[in-house]
JSON list of C-alpha atoms in Angstrom, two decimals:
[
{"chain": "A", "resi": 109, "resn": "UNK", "atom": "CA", "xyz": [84.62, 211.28, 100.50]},
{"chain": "A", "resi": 110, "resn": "UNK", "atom": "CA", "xyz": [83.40, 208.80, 97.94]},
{"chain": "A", "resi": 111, "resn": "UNK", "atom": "CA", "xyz": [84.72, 204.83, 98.03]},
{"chain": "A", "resi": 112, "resn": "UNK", "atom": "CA", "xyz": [86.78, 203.67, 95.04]},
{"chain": "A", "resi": 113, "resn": "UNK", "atom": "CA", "xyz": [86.01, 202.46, 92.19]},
{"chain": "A", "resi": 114, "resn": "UNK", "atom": "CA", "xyz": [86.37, 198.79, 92.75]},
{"chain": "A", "resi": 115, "resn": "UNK", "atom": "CA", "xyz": [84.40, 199.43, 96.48]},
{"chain": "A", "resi": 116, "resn": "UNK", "atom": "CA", "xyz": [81.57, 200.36, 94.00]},
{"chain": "A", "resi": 117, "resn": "UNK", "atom": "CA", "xyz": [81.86, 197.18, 91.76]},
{"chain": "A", "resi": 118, "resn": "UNK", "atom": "CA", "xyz": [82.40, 194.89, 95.22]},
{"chain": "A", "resi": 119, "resn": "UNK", "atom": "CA", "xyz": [79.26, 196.35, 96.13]},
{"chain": "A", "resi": 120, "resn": "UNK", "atom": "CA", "xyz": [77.22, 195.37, 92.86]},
{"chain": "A", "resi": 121, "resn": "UNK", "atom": "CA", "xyz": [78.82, 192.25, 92.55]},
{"chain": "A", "resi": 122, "resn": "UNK", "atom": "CA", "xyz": [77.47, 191.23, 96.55]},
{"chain": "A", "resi": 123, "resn": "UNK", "atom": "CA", "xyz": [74.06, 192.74, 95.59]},
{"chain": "A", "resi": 124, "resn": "UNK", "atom": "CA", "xyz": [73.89, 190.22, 92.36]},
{"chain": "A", "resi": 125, "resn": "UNK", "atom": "CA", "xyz": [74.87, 187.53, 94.55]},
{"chain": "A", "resi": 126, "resn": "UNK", "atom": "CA", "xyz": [72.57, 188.50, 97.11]},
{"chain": "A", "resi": 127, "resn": "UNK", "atom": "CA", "xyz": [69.84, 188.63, 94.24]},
{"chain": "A", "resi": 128, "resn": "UNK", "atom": "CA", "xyz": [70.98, 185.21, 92.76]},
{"chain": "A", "resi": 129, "resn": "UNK", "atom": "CA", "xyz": [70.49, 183.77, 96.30]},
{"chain": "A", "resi": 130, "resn": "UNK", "atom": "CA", "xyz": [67.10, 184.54, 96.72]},
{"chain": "A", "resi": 131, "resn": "UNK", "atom": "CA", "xyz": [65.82, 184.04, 93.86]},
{"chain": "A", "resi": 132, "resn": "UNK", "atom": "CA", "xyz": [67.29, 180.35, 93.30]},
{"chain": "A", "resi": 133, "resn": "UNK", "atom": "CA", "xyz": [65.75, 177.35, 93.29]},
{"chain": "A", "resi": 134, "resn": "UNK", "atom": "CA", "xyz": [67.23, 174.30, 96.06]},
{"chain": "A", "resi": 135, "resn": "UNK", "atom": "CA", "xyz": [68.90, 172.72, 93.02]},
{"chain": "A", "resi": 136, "resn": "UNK", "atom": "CA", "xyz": [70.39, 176.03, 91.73]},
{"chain": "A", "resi": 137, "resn": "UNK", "atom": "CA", "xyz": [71.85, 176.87, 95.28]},
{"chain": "A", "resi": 138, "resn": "UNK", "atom": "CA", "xyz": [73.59, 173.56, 95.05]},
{"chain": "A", "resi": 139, "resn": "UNK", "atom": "CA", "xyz": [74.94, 174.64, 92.28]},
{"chain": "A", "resi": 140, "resn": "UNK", "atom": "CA", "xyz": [76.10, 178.31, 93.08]},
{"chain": "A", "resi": 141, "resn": "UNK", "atom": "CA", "xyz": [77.58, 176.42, 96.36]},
{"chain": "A", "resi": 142, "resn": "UNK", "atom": "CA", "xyz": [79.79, 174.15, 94.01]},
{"chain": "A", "resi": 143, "resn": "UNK", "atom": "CA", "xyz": [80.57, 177.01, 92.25]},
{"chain": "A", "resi": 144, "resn": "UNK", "atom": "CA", "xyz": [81.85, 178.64, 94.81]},
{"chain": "A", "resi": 145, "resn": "UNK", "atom": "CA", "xyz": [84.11, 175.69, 96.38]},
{"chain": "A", "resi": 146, "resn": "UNK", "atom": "CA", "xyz": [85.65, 175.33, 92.91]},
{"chain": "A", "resi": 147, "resn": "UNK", "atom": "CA", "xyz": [86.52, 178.97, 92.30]},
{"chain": "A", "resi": 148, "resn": "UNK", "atom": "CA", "xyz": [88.16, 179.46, 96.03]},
{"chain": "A", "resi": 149, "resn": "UNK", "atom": "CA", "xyz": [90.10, 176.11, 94.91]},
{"chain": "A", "resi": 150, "resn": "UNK", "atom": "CA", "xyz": [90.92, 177.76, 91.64]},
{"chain": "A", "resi": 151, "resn": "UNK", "atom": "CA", "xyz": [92.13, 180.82, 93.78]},
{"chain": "A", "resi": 152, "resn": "UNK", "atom": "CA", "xyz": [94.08, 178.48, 96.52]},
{"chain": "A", "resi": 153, "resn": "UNK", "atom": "CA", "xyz": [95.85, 176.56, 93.34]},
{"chain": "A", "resi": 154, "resn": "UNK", "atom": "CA", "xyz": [97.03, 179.72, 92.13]},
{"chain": "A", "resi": 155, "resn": "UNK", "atom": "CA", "xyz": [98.37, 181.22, 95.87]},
{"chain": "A", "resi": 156, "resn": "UNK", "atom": "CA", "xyz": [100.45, 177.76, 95.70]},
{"chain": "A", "resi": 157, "resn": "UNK", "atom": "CA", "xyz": [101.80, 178.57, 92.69]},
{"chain": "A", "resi": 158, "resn": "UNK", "atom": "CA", "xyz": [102.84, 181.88, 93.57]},
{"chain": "A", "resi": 159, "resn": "UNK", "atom": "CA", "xyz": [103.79, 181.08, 96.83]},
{"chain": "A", "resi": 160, "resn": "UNK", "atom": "CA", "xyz": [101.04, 183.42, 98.59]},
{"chain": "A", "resi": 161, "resn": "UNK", "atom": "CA", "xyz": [100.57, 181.53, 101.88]},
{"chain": "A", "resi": 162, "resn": "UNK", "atom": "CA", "xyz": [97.82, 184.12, 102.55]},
{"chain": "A", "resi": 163, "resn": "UNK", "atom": "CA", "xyz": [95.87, 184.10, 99.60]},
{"chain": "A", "resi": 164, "resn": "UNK", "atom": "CA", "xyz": [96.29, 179.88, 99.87]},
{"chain": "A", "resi": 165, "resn": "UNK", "atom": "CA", "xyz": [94.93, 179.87, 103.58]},
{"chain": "A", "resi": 166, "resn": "UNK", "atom": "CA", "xyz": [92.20, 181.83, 102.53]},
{"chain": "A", "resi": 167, "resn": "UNK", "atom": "CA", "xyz": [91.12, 180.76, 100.05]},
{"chain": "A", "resi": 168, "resn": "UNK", "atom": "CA", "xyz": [91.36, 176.46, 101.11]},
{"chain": "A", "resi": 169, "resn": "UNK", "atom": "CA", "xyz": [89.44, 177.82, 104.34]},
{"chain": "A", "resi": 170, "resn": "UNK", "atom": "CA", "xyz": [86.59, 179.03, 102.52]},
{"chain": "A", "resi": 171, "resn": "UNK", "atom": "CA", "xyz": [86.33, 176.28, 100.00]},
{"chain": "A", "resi": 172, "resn": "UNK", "atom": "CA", "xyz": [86.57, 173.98, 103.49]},
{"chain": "A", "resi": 173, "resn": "UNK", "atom": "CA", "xyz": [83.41, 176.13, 104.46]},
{"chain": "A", "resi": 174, "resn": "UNK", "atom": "CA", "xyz": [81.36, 175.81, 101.93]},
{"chain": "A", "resi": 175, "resn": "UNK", "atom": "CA", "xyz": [82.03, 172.18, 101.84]},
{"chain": "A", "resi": 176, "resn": "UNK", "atom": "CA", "xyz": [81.06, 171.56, 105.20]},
{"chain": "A", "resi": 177, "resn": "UNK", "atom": "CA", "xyz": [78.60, 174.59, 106.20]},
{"chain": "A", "resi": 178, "resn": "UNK", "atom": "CA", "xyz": [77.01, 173.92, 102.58]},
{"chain": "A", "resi": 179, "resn": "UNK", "atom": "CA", "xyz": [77.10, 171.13, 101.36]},
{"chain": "A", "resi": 180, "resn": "UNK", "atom": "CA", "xyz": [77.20, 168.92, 103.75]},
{"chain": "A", "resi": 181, "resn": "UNK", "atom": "CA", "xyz": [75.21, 170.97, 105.64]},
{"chain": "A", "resi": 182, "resn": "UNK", "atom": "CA", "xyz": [72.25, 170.42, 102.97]},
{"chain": "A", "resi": 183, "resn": "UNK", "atom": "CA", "xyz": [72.43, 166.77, 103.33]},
{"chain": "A", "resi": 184, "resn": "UNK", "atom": "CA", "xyz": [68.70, 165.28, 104.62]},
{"chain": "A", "resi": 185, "resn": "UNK", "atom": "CA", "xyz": [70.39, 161.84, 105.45]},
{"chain": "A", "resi": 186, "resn": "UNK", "atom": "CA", "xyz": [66.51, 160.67, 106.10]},
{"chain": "A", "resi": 187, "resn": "UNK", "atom": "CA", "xyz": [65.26, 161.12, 102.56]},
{"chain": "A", "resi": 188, "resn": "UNK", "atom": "CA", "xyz": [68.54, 160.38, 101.16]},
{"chain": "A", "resi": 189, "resn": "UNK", "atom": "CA", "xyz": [69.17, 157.50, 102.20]},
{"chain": "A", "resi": 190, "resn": "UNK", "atom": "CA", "xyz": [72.59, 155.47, 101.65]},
{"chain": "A", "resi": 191, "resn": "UNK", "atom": "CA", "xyz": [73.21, 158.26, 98.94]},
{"chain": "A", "resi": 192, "resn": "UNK", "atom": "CA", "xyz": [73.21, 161.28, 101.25]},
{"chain": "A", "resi": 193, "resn": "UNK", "atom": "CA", "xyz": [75.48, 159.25, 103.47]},
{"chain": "A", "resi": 194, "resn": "UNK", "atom": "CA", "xyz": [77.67, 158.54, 100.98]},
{"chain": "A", "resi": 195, "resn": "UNK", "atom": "CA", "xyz": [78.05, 162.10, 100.07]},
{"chain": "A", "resi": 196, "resn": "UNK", "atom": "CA", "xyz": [78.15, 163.33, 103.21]},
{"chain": "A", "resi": 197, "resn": "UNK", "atom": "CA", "xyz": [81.85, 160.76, 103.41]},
{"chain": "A", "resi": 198, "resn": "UNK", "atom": "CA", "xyz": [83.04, 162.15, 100.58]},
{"chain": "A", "resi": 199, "resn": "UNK", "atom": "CA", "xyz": [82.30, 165.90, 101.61]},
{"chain": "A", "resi": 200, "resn": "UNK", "atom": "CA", "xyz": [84.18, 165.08, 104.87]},
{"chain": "A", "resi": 201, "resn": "UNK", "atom": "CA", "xyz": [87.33, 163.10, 102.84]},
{"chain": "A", "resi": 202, "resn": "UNK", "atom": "CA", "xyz": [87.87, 166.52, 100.63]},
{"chain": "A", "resi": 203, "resn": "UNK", "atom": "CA", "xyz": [87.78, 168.31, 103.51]},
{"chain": "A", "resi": 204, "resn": "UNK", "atom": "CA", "xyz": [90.10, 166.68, 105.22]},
{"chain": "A", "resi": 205, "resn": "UNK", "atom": "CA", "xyz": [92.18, 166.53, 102.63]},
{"chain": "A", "resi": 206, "resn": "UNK", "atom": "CA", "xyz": [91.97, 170.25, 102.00]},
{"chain": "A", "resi": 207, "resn": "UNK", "atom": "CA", "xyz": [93.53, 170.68, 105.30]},
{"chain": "A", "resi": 208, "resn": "UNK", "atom": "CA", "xyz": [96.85, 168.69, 104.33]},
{"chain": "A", "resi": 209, "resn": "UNK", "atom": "CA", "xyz": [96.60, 170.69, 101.11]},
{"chain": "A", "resi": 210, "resn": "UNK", "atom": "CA", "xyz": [96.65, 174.00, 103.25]},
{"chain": "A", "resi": 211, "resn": "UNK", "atom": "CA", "xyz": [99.69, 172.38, 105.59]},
{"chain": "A", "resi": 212, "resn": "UNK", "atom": "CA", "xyz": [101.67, 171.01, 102.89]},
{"chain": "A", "resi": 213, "resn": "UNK", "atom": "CA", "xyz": [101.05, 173.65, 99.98]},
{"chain": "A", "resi": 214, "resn": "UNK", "atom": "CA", "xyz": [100.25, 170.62, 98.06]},
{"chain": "A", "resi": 215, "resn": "UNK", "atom": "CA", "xyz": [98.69, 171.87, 94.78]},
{"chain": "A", "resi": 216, "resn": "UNK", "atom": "CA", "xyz": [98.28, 167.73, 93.67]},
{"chain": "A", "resi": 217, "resn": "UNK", "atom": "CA", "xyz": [95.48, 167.69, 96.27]},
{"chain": "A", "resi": 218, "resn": "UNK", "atom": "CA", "xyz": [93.74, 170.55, 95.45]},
{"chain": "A", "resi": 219, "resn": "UNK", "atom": "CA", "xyz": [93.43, 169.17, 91.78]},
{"chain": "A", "resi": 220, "resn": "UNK", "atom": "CA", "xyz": [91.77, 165.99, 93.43]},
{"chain": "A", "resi": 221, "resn": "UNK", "atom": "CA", "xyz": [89.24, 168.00, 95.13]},
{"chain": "A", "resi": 222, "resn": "UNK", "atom": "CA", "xyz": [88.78, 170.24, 92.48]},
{"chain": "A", "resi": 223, "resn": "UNK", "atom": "CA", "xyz": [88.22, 166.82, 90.08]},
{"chain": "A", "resi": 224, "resn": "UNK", "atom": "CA", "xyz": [85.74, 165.35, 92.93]},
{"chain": "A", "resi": 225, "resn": "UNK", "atom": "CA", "xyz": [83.74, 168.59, 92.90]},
{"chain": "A", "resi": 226, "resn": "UNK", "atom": "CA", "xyz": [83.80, 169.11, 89.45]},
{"chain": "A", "resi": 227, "resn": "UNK", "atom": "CA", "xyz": [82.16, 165.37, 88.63]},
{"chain": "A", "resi": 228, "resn": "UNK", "atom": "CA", "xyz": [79.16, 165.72, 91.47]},
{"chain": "A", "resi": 229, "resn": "UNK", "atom": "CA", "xyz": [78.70, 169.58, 90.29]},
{"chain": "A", "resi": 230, "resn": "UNK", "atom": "CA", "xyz": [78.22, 168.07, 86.58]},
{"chain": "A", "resi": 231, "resn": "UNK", "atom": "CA", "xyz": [75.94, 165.14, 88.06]},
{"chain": "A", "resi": 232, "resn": "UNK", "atom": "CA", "xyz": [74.20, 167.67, 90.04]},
{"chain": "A", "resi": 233, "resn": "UNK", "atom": "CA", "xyz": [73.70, 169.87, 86.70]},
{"chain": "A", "resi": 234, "resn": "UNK", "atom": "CA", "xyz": [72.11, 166.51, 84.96]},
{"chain": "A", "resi": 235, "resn": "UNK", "atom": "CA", "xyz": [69.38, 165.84, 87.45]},
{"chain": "A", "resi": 236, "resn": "UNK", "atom": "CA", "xyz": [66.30, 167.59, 86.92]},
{"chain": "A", "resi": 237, "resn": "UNK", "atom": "CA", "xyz": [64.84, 170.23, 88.64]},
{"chain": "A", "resi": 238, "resn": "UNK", "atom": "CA", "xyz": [61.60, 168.46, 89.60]},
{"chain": "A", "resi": 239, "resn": "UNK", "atom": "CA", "xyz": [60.03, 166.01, 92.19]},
{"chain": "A", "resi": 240, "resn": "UNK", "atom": "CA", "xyz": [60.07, 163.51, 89.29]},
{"chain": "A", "resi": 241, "resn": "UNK", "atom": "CA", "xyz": [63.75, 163.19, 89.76]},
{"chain": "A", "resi": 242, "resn": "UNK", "atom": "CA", "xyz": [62.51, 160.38, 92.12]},
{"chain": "A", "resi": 243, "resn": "UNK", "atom": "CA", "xyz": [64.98, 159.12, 94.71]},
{"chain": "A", "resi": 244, "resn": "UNK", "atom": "CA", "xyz": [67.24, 161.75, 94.44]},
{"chain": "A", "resi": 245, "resn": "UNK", "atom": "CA", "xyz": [67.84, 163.52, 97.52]},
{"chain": "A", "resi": 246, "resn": "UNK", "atom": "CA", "xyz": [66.72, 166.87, 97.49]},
{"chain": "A", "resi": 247, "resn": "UNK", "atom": "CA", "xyz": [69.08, 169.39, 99.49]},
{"chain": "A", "resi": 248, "resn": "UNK", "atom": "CA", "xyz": [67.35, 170.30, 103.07]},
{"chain": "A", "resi": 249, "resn": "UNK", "atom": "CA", "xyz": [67.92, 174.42, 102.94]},
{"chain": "A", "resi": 250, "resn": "UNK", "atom": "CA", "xyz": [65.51, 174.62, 105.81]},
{"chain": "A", "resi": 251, "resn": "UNK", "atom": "CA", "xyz": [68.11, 173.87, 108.17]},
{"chain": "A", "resi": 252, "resn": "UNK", "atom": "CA", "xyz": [70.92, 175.24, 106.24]}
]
């Protein structure tokens, strides 16, 4: 009659999220969607190690998503400028790189992409929250 326990605790945890979303600023939702990319990488690392092709496929697919339907995705190449095009390269090199991680269960890669995120997450973190932050492009979550 009733779910299980952990059907419960699914449940909270989406409603949190769900919560987090909404109430987020642009620059936080940057950061929740680096968050995410780096802990379905952290998840796809450990499916290569224990040889879990599903848990691997999975998990690089969704880190490819947020990447691309994300981050990229948040890009406003007008106001950005040469650095929004920039990023929007390097978004497309780890996901295509994520792909030959997925073919060739090559945890090497995934440590390179989990690097790459890790430094522009941190950069991210440093700039302030504020118009002041002056040439730094802003995500567009209009569109996204």
């Amino acid at each position: 009659m009733f779910g299980s326990r952990q059907t419960g605790v699914s449940a909270y945890a989406k409603i949190g999220i769900e919560t987090g979303v909404l109430a987020a600023s642009p620059h936080k939702l940057i950061v929740m969607l680096f968050d995410g990319a780096l802990a379905a990488l952290n998840d796809a690392a450990g499916g290569i190690r224990n040889r879990d092709i599903a848990v691997k496929g999975k998990s690089l697919s969704k880190a490819i998503m947020i990447i691309d339907s994300g981050l990229r995705a948040a890009l406003d190449k007008k106001a950005g400028g040469e650095i929004a095009e920039s990023l929007d390269a390097l978004y497309e090199y780890m996901s295509n790189r994520l792909l030959t991680a997925n073919v060739n269960s090559d945890l090497g890669v995934v440590e390179e992409v989990q690097r790459l995120l890790t430094e522009l997450r941190d950069a991210w973190n440093a700039i302030a929250d504020t118009p002041a932050a002056g040439g730094i492009p802003q995500p567009n979550l209009a569109s996204a």
